Amino acid sequence: MTKKPNSDRSKSKSGTTPDFFNKKAAGRPVPKRQKSTETYVRGILNGDRVTLGQAITLIESQHPGHQEKAQSIIEACLPHAGKSFRIGITGTPGVGKSSFIEALGMYLVKQEKKVAVLTIDPTSQKNHGSILGDKTRMQDLSVHPNAFIRPSPAGDSLGGVARKTRETMILCEAAGYEEIIVETVGVGQSETAVHSMVDFFLLLLLPGAGDELQGIKRGIVEMSDLIAINKADGDRITIARQSQKAYKNALHLLPATDSGWIPPVLTCSALETTGIQEIWQSCSDYRKMTAKNDFFQQKRRKQASYWLHERIQNDLRLHLLTDPTMKDALEKIEAAVLSYQKTPFQGAREIIQLLIKKH
Ligand code: GDP
């Protein structure tokens, strides 16, 4: 995916002070040759992929000037966003995520749908680019005019990647992408982050092994709206059916979901493109059902509230750790707490008072 013409990565480090606190950096000039917000927004609303890609680069940039512009673009795009169906796809490396997305994406673009694929890959920082980038991924989809594929920005924390993906989603929606697929590499905490930003969560499994053996963490099966046993082809068909049965029985034992939806267990072959249509049908059924019982909007509201609180906590914590005055005060107070001169509660109160006084 790194080889996509529209892929562009931020090389900046993560963990810097949130921009609204970063007064010193905010004074830095924005590089010339940057388009106006209106030009970006017009290009995005017209579905221009180059402009969309450039605007996402601004979202990914740590430069305060870029960030400011990115925020104004997002704000202007917001009224045009939110109309998509957001699907999260997870599964351990090798299960066939990229092959499956290629198959599903091609199925959708053939029906004149516009598909955006975003990746959450917090491991990419360790590898100077996505670990997924080594392979040639989604060959046909990546060159299709109705598809837009964007890899995870490199060199960022999961929190940073998740925020940027959420913002990127808004721009993609404003550019007319109706189906947004968010892929996670299926390691670390990324499934939870993706689950809290999508409408539908799809877990890919291999035929045969139980979930512990497949490296699926506890809770992932429970948060899935659909389980698809991939690679149900050749001599794996029988074992795929057996796995399907086993997972159906296991899911039966789980408490009913809030939405009233019963997660189906299906089989597919991304390679032979079988089972894809049935999986899409299931996604559409879910969409219809949750639109009718209002769960769809309820979930989106819950997610918005979750991200608001998450962002506040994250930015405050970063500020405490990076602003020189606050960092200094925190270190002193922590030392006092560790030597029992102050209680943790007293220390926390003092830090908050200092924060309020400073701003
Ligand atoms: P990812 O790491 O989860 O993205 O997995 P990939 O899509 O890169 O697939 C890993 C390997 O499994 C590749 O060699 C694929 O060709 C193969 N693969 C993917 N889907 C299928 C499938 O449905 N059937 C078979 N037989 N092989 C598959």
Short mmCIF file of C-alpha atoms and ligand atoms in Angstrom, two decimals:
data_model
loop_
_atom_site.label_atom_id
_atom_site.label_comp_id
_atom_site.label_asym_id
_atom_site.label_seq_id
_atom_site.Cartn_x
_atom_site.Cartn_y
_atom_site.Cartn_z
CA MET A 1 0.00 0.00 0.00
CA THR A 2 2.92 2.30 0.47
CA LYS A 3 3.39 2.32 -3.25
CA LYS A 4 0.10 4.06 -3.96
CA PRO A 5 0.46 7.26 -5.93
CA ASN A 6 -1.77 9.08 -3.45
CA SER A 7 0.02 7.83 -0.36
CA ASP A 8 1.90 10.44 1.52
CA ARG A 9 3.29 10.09 4.97
CA SER A 10 4.03 12.38 7.83
CA LYS A 11 7.58 11.98 8.96
CA SER A 12 7.05 13.93 12.13
CA LYS A 13 7.43 12.49 15.58
CA SER A 14 4.42 11.82 17.73
CA GLY A 15 3.89 12.86 21.29
CA THR A 16 4.35 16.59 20.83
CA THR A 17 2.39 19.16 22.78
CA PRO A 18 -1.16 19.57 21.52
CA ASP A 19 -1.22 22.41 19.08
CA PHE A 20 -3.55 24.72 20.94
CA PHE A 21 -1.11 24.68 23.82
CA ASN A 22 1.95 24.95 21.64
CA LYS A 23 2.13 28.72 21.49
CA LYS A 24 5.76 28.89 20.47
CA ALA A 25 5.38 26.52 17.57
CA ALA A 26 2.17 28.21 16.49
CA GLY A 27 4.19 31.24 15.46
CA ARG A 28 6.06 29.30 12.79
CA PRO A 29 5.15 30.28 9.26
CA VAL A 30 3.09 27.97 7.10
CA PRO A 31 5.04 27.01 3.99
CA LYS A 32 4.08 28.92 0.87
CA ARG A 33 2.37 27.27 -2.08
CA GLN A 34 -0.37 25.99 0.17
CA LYS A 35 -3.86 26.15 -1.27
CA SER A 36 -6.55 28.10 0.50
CA THR A 37 -9.03 26.26 2.69
CA GLU A 38 -11.75 27.00 0.12
CA THR A 39 -9.68 25.45 -2.68
CA TYR A 40 -9.11 22.32 -0.63
CA VAL A 41 -12.77 22.05 0.32
CA ARG A 42 -13.97 22.64 -3.24
CA GLY A 43 -11.58 19.98 -4.53
CA ILE A 44 -12.69 17.49 -1.88
CA LEU A 45 -16.39 18.11 -2.50
CA ASN A 46 -15.73 17.64 -6.22
CA GLY A 47 -14.20 14.26 -5.40
CA ASP A 48 -10.71 15.24 -6.55
CA ARG A 49 -8.45 12.52 -5.14
CA VAL A 50 -5.24 14.54 -5.40
CA THR A 51 -6.70 17.35 -3.28
CA LEU A 52 -8.15 14.81 -0.86
CA GLY A 53 -4.72 13.20 -0.51
CA GLN A 54 -3.08 16.58 0.09
CA ALA A 55 -5.64 17.51 2.72
CA ILE A 56 -5.02 14.20 4.52
CA THR A 57 -1.31 14.99 4.48
CA LEU A 58 -2.17 18.21 6.34
CA ILE A 59 -4.10 16.16 8.92
CA GLU A 60 -1.08 13.90 9.34
CA SER A 61 1.39 16.76 9.62
CA GLN A 62 2.60 17.86 13.05
CA HIS A 63 3.22 21.37 11.78
CA PRO A 64 0.92 23.74 13.71
CA GLY A 65 0.15 25.76 10.56
CA HIS A 66 -0.84 22.60 8.72
CA GLN A 67 -2.88 21.46 11.67
CA GLU A 68 -4.77 24.73 11.76
CA LYS A 69 -5.55 24.51 8.07
CA ALA A 70 -6.50 20.83 8.41
CA GLN A 71 -8.96 21.71 11.15
CA SER A 72 -10.60 24.43 9.07
CA ILE A 73 -10.92 21.99 6.13
CA ILE A 74 -12.44 19.35 8.41
CA GLU A 75 -14.91 21.88 9.83
CA ALA A 76 -16.00 22.92 6.35
CA CYS A 77 -16.34 19.27 5.27
CA LEU A 78 -18.29 18.20 8.34
CA PRO A 79 -21.76 19.16 7.04
CA HIS A 80 -21.09 16.95 4.00
CA ALA A 81 -19.83 13.99 6.04
CA GLY A 82 -21.40 11.19 8.05
CA LYS A 83 -23.41 9.63 5.26
CA SER A 84 -21.21 6.62 4.71
CA PHE A 85 -21.22 3.10 6.05
CA ARG A 86 -18.05 2.52 8.05
CA ILE A 87 -16.76 -1.02 8.25
CA GLY A 88 -13.88 -2.14 10.42
CA ILE A 89 -11.98 -5.24 9.38
CA THR A 90 -9.60 -7.10 11.63
CA GLY A 91 -7.80 -10.43 11.77
CA THR A 92 -4.29 -11.64 12.42
CA PRO A 93 -1.60 -11.05 9.78
CA GLY A 94 -1.90 -13.62 7.03
CA VAL A 95 -5.63 -14.26 7.47
CA GLY A 96 -6.23 -12.49 4.16
CA LYS A 97 -7.37 -8.98 5.13
CA SER A 98 -5.91 -7.20 2.15
CA SER A 99 -7.08 -9.93 -0.24
CA PHE A 100 -10.54 -9.73 1.29
CA ILE A 101 -10.67 -5.93 1.04
CA GLU A 102 -9.53 -6.17 -2.56
CA ALA A 103 -12.35 -8.66 -3.27
CA LEU A 104 -15.02 -6.72 -1.34
CA GLY A 105 -13.82 -3.37 -2.68
CA MET A 106 -13.90 -4.60 -6.29
CA TYR A 107 -17.38 -6.04 -5.71
CA LEU A 108 -18.53 -2.63 -4.48
CA VAL A 109 -16.88 -0.45 -7.13
CA LYS A 110 -18.43 -2.68 -9.80
CA GLN A 111 -21.76 -1.56 -8.36
CA GLU A 112 -20.72 2.06 -8.93
CA LYS A 113 -19.99 2.61 -5.25
CA LYS A 114 -17.10 4.74 -4.11
CA VAL A 115 -14.87 2.94 -1.63
CA ALA A 116 -12.20 4.35 0.67
CA VAL A 117 -9.78 2.06 2.50
CA LEU A 118 -7.89 3.40 5.50
CA THR A 119 -5.43 1.44 7.58
CA ILE A 120 -4.72 1.60 11.26
CA ASP A 121 -1.28 0.23 11.78
CA PRO A 122 0.41 1.48 14.95
CA THR A 123 3.32 -0.87 14.32
CA SER A 124 4.33 1.02 11.20
CA GLN A 125 6.60 3.34 13.20
CA LYS A 126 8.99 0.51 14.01
CA ASN A 127 9.41 -0.44 10.42
CA HIS A 128 9.86 2.90 8.73
CA GLY A 129 6.55 2.40 7.04
CA SER A 130 3.75 -0.04 7.20
CA ILE A 131 4.64 -3.67 7.74
CA LEU A 132 1.91 -4.23 5.24
CA GLY A 133 3.65 -2.11 2.69
CA ASP A 134 6.16 -4.74 1.78
CA LYS A 135 3.58 -6.66 -0.08
CA THR A 136 1.83 -5.47 -3.17
CA ARG A 137 -1.61 -5.06 -1.75
CA MET A 138 -4.98 -4.51 -3.35
CA GLN A 139 -3.59 -4.34 -6.86
CA ASP A 140 -6.82 -3.81 -8.79
CA LEU A 141 -8.61 -1.74 -6.20
CA SER A 142 -5.72 0.66 -5.76
CA VAL A 143 -5.88 1.74 -9.39
CA HIS A 144 -9.66 1.85 -9.67
CA PRO A 145 -11.01 5.40 -10.13
CA ASN A 146 -13.79 4.82 -7.56
CA ALA A 147 -11.41 3.64 -4.85
CA PHE A 148 -9.16 5.61 -2.54
CA ILE A 149 -6.59 3.77 -0.44
CA ARG A 150 -4.62 5.44 2.27
CA PRO A 151 -2.12 3.68 4.55
CA SER A 152 -1.66 4.49 8.20
CA PRO A 153 0.59 7.48 8.84
CA ALA A 154 4.02 6.33 9.96
CA GLY A 155 5.72 7.28 13.16
CA ASP A 156 2.71 7.87 15.34
CA SER A 157 1.12 6.41 18.44
CA LEU A 158 -2.12 4.45 18.25
CA GLY A 159 -3.98 7.44 19.70
CA GLY A 160 -2.50 9.69 17.03
CA VAL A 161 -3.23 7.26 14.21
CA ALA A 162 -6.80 6.76 15.44
CA ARG A 163 -7.52 10.48 15.61
CA LYS A 164 -6.10 11.06 12.15
CA THR A 165 -8.08 8.15 10.75
CA ARG A 166 -11.29 9.58 12.19
CA GLU A 167 -10.56 12.97 10.67
CA THR A 168 -9.54 11.38 7.37
CA MET A 169 -12.86 9.55 7.35
CA ILE A 170 -14.70 12.90 7.44
CA LEU A 171 -12.82 14.16 4.39
CA CYS A 172 -13.41 10.88 2.52
CA GLU A 173 -17.12 11.09 3.26
CA ALA A 174 -17.26 14.68 2.06
CA ALA A 175 -15.50 13.51 -1.13
CA GLY A 176 -18.40 11.15 -1.72
CA TYR A 177 -16.97 7.83 -0.52
CA GLU A 178 -20.01 5.89 0.61
CA GLU A 179 -18.27 2.81 1.93
CA ILE A 180 -15.33 3.38 4.25
CA ILE A 181 -13.28 0.34 5.15
CA VAL A 182 -10.94 0.71 8.10
CA GLU A 183 -8.44 -2.08 8.34
CA THR A 184 -6.42 -2.92 11.40
CA VAL A 185 -3.41 -5.20 11.50
CA GLY A 186 -5.01 -7.14 14.33
CA VAL A 187 -2.24 -6.67 16.83
CA GLY A 188 -2.10 -4.50 19.92
CA GLN A 189 -5.01 -2.32 20.93
CA SER A 190 -5.93 -1.22 17.45
CA GLU A 191 -9.11 -3.33 17.25
CA THR A 192 -10.67 -1.40 20.11
CA ALA A 193 -9.77 1.90 18.48
CA VAL A 194 -11.25 0.80 15.17
CA HIS A 195 -14.33 -0.66 16.82
CA SER A 196 -15.07 2.73 18.36
CA MET A 197 -15.04 4.51 15.00
CA VAL A 198 -16.99 2.16 12.74
CA ASP A 199 -20.61 1.12 12.30
CA PHE A 200 -19.87 -2.51 11.62
CA PHE A 201 -17.00 -4.67 12.79
CA LEU A 202 -15.96 -7.71 10.78
CA LEU A 203 -13.58 -10.34 12.07
CA LEU A 204 -11.73 -12.57 9.63
CA LEU A 205 -10.64 -15.96 10.84
CA LEU A 206 -8.84 -18.93 9.35
CA PRO A 207 -10.47 -22.31 9.00
CA GLY A 208 -9.55 -24.69 11.77
CA ALA A 209 -7.83 -23.24 14.75
CA GLY A 210 -9.69 -21.84 17.78
CA ASP A 211 -9.49 -18.11 18.47
CA GLU A 212 -6.69 -18.38 21.06
CA LEU A 213 -4.65 -20.32 18.55
CA GLN A 214 -5.26 -17.66 15.92
CA GLY A 215 -3.97 -14.98 18.24
CA ILE A 216 -7.40 -13.39 18.60
CA LYS A 217 -7.57 -11.52 21.83
CA ARG A 218 -10.37 -11.89 24.32
CA GLY A 219 -13.26 -9.65 23.57
CA ILE A 220 -12.65 -9.33 19.85
CA VAL A 221 -15.11 -12.09 18.96
CA GLU A 222 -17.66 -10.47 21.27
CA MET A 223 -17.34 -7.08 19.61
CA SER A 224 -17.72 -8.48 16.08
CA ASP A 225 -20.89 -7.95 14.05
CA LEU A 226 -19.88 -10.64 11.60
CA ILE A 227 -17.32 -13.42 11.59
CA ALA A 228 -16.06 -14.58 8.23
CA ILE A 229 -13.97 -17.71 7.92
CA ASN A 230 -11.70 -16.87 5.01
CA LYS A 231 -9.73 -19.26 2.79
CA ALA A 232 -12.76 -21.53 2.50
CA ASP A 233 -11.45 -22.97 -0.75
CA GLY A 234 -9.72 -26.11 -2.03
CA ASP A 235 -9.34 -28.78 0.61
CA ARG A 236 -10.09 -26.27 3.39
CA ILE A 237 -13.80 -26.09 2.57
CA THR A 238 -14.83 -28.88 4.96
CA ILE A 239 -12.78 -27.59 7.86
CA ALA A 240 -14.06 -24.06 7.18
CA ARG A 241 -17.63 -25.34 7.51
CA GLN A 242 -16.72 -27.07 10.79
CA SER A 243 -15.22 -23.84 12.12
CA GLN A 244 -18.33 -21.99 11.03
CA LYS A 245 -20.48 -24.39 13.05
CA ALA A 246 -18.22 -24.15 16.09
CA TYR A 247 -18.26 -20.33 16.06
CA LYS A 248 -22.01 -20.25 15.54
CA ASN A 249 -22.43 -22.41 18.65
CA ALA A 250 -19.98 -20.31 20.63
CA LEU A 251 -21.71 -17.05 19.64
CA HIS A 252 -25.01 -18.54 20.70
CA LEU A 253 -23.74 -18.64 24.25
CA LEU A 254 -22.99 -14.93 24.31
CA PRO A 255 -25.54 -12.46 25.67
CA ALA A 256 -27.72 -10.71 23.09
CA THR A 257 -26.20 -7.59 21.55
CA ASP A 258 -27.55 -4.09 22.33
CA SER A 259 -28.57 -3.64 18.72
CA GLY A 260 -30.64 -6.82 18.63
CA TRP A 261 -28.42 -8.03 15.81
CA ILE A 262 -27.34 -11.65 15.84
CA PRO A 263 -23.80 -11.75 14.40
CA PRO A 264 -23.69 -14.27 11.57
CA VAL A 265 -20.77 -16.59 10.91
CA LEU A 266 -20.09 -16.96 7.19
CA THR A 267 -17.40 -18.51 5.05
CA CYS A 268 -15.63 -16.91 2.12
CA SER A 269 -12.64 -17.11 -0.14
CA ALA A 270 -11.01 -13.80 -0.92
CA LEU A 271 -8.88 -15.59 -3.48
CA GLU A 272 -11.78 -17.13 -5.39
CA THR A 273 -14.12 -14.23 -4.49
CA THR A 274 -16.78 -16.54 -3.12
CA GLY A 275 -19.00 -15.59 -0.20
CA ILE A 276 -18.30 -11.88 -0.70
CA GLN A 277 -21.81 -11.08 -1.89
CA GLU A 278 -23.36 -12.86 1.12
CA ILE A 279 -21.11 -10.92 3.48
CA TRP A 280 -22.11 -7.65 1.86
CA GLN A 281 -25.76 -8.63 2.06
CA SER A 282 -25.30 -9.17 5.78
CA CYS A 283 -23.69 -5.72 6.16
CA SER A 284 -26.65 -4.19 4.32
CA ASP A 285 -29.14 -6.08 6.51
CA TYR A 286 -27.39 -4.77 9.61
CA ARG A 287 -27.48 -1.25 8.25
CA LYS A 288 -31.20 -1.44 7.54
CA MET A 289 -32.06 -3.01 10.86
CA THR A 290 -30.03 -0.58 12.98
CA ALA A 291 -31.32 2.40 11.00
CA LYS A 292 -34.84 1.27 11.78
CA ASN A 293 -34.33 0.75 15.52
CA ASP A 294 -32.13 3.88 15.79
CA PHE A 295 -29.13 1.89 17.07
CA PHE A 296 -27.05 3.18 14.15
CA GLN A 297 -27.34 6.82 15.23
CA GLN A 298 -27.14 5.97 18.93
CA LYS A 299 -23.85 4.20 18.35
CA ARG A 300 -22.44 7.12 16.34
CA ARG A 301 -23.43 9.55 19.11
CA LYS A 302 -21.77 7.32 21.72
CA GLN A 303 -18.64 7.15 19.59
CA ALA A 304 -18.55 10.93 19.19
CA SER A 305 -18.80 11.36 22.93
CA TYR A 306 -16.11 8.73 23.51
CA TRP A 307 -13.70 10.51 21.17
CA LEU A 308 -14.40 13.90 22.72
CA HIS A 309 -13.44 12.62 26.16
CA GLU A 310 -10.56 10.62 24.80
CA ARG A 311 -9.14 13.67 23.04
CA ILE A 312 -9.46 15.87 26.12
CA GLN A 313 -7.69 13.34 28.32
CA ASN A 314 -5.01 12.70 25.76
CA ASP A 315 -4.27 16.37 25.11
CA LEU A 316 -4.22 17.25 28.79
CA ARG A 317 -1.87 14.40 29.55
CA LEU A 318 0.42 15.35 26.67
CA HIS A 319 0.41 18.94 27.82
CA LEU A 320 1.44 17.94 31.34
CA LEU A 321 4.25 15.83 29.97
CA THR A 322 5.58 18.27 27.42
CA ASP A 323 4.97 21.85 28.55
CA PRO A 324 8.19 22.82 30.42
CA THR A 325 6.46 24.59 33.33
CA MET A 326 3.86 21.89 33.81
CA LYS A 327 6.39 19.10 33.40
CA ASP A 328 8.61 20.69 36.02
CA ALA A 329 5.73 21.19 38.45
CA LEU A 330 4.52 17.62 37.92
CA GLU A 331 7.97 16.21 38.63
CA LYS A 332 8.25 18.22 41.87
CA ILE A 333 4.77 17.27 43.01
CA GLU A 334 5.35 13.64 42.15
CA ALA A 335 8.55 13.65 44.21
CA ALA A 336 6.61 15.14 47.13
CA VAL A 337 3.92 12.46 46.76
CA LEU A 338 6.53 9.70 46.63
CA SER A 339 8.14 10.97 49.82
CA TYR A 340 4.73 11.19 51.55
CA GLN A 341 4.86 14.98 51.90
CA LYS A 342 1.70 15.29 49.84
CA THR A 343 -1.16 12.96 49.14
CA PRO A 344 -1.80 12.04 45.49
CA PHE A 345 -5.14 13.90 45.70
CA GLN A 346 -3.51 17.05 47.02
CA GLY A 347 -0.87 16.76 44.29
CA ALA A 348 -3.49 16.33 41.57
CA ARG A 349 -5.45 19.34 42.86
CA GLU A 350 -2.33 21.51 42.80
CA ILE A 351 -1.53 20.48 39.24
CA ILE A 352 -5.04 21.29 38.08
CA GLN A 353 -4.99 24.64 39.86
CA LEU A 354 -1.69 25.49 38.19
CA LEU A 355 -3.09 24.47 34.81
CA ILE A 356 -6.14 26.68 35.25
CA LYS A 357 -4.02 29.63 36.40
CA LYS A 358 -1.66 29.26 33.46
CA HIS A 359 -4.30 29.39 30.76
P1 GDP B 1 -3.25 -10.08 5.54
O1 GDP B 1 -1.88 -10.13 6.13
O2 GDP B 1 -4.29 -10.45 6.55
O3 GDP B 1 -3.56 -8.80 4.83
O4 GDP B 1 -3.32 -11.26 4.46
P2 GDP B 1 -3.09 -11.24 2.88
O5 GDP B 1 -4.29 -10.73 2.18
O6 GDP B 1 -1.79 -10.57 2.56
O7 GDP B 1 -3.01 -12.78 2.59
C1 GDP B 1 -2.01 -13.61 3.14
C2 GDP B 1 -1.80 -14.82 2.23
O8 GDP B 1 -3.00 -15.60 2.18
C3 GDP B 1 -1.49 -14.43 0.79
O9 GDP B 1 -0.55 -15.31 0.28
C4 GDP B 1 -2.82 -14.59 0.07
O10 GDP B 1 -2.68 -14.90 -1.28
C5 GDP B 1 -3.44 -15.74 0.85
N1 GDP B 1 -4.90 -15.66 0.85
C6 GDP B 1 -5.68 -14.61 1.14
N2 GDP B 1 -6.98 -14.90 1.03
C7 GDP B 1 -7.04 -16.19 0.63
C8 GDP B 1 -8.12 -17.11 0.34
O11 GDP B 1 -9.31 -16.79 0.42
N3 GDP B 1 -7.77 -18.38 0.01
C9 GDP B 1 -6.48 -18.80 -0.07
N4 GDP B 1 -6.25 -20.05 -0.42
N5 GDP B 1 -5.45 -17.97 0.17
C10 GDP B 1 -5.72 -16.69 0.53
#
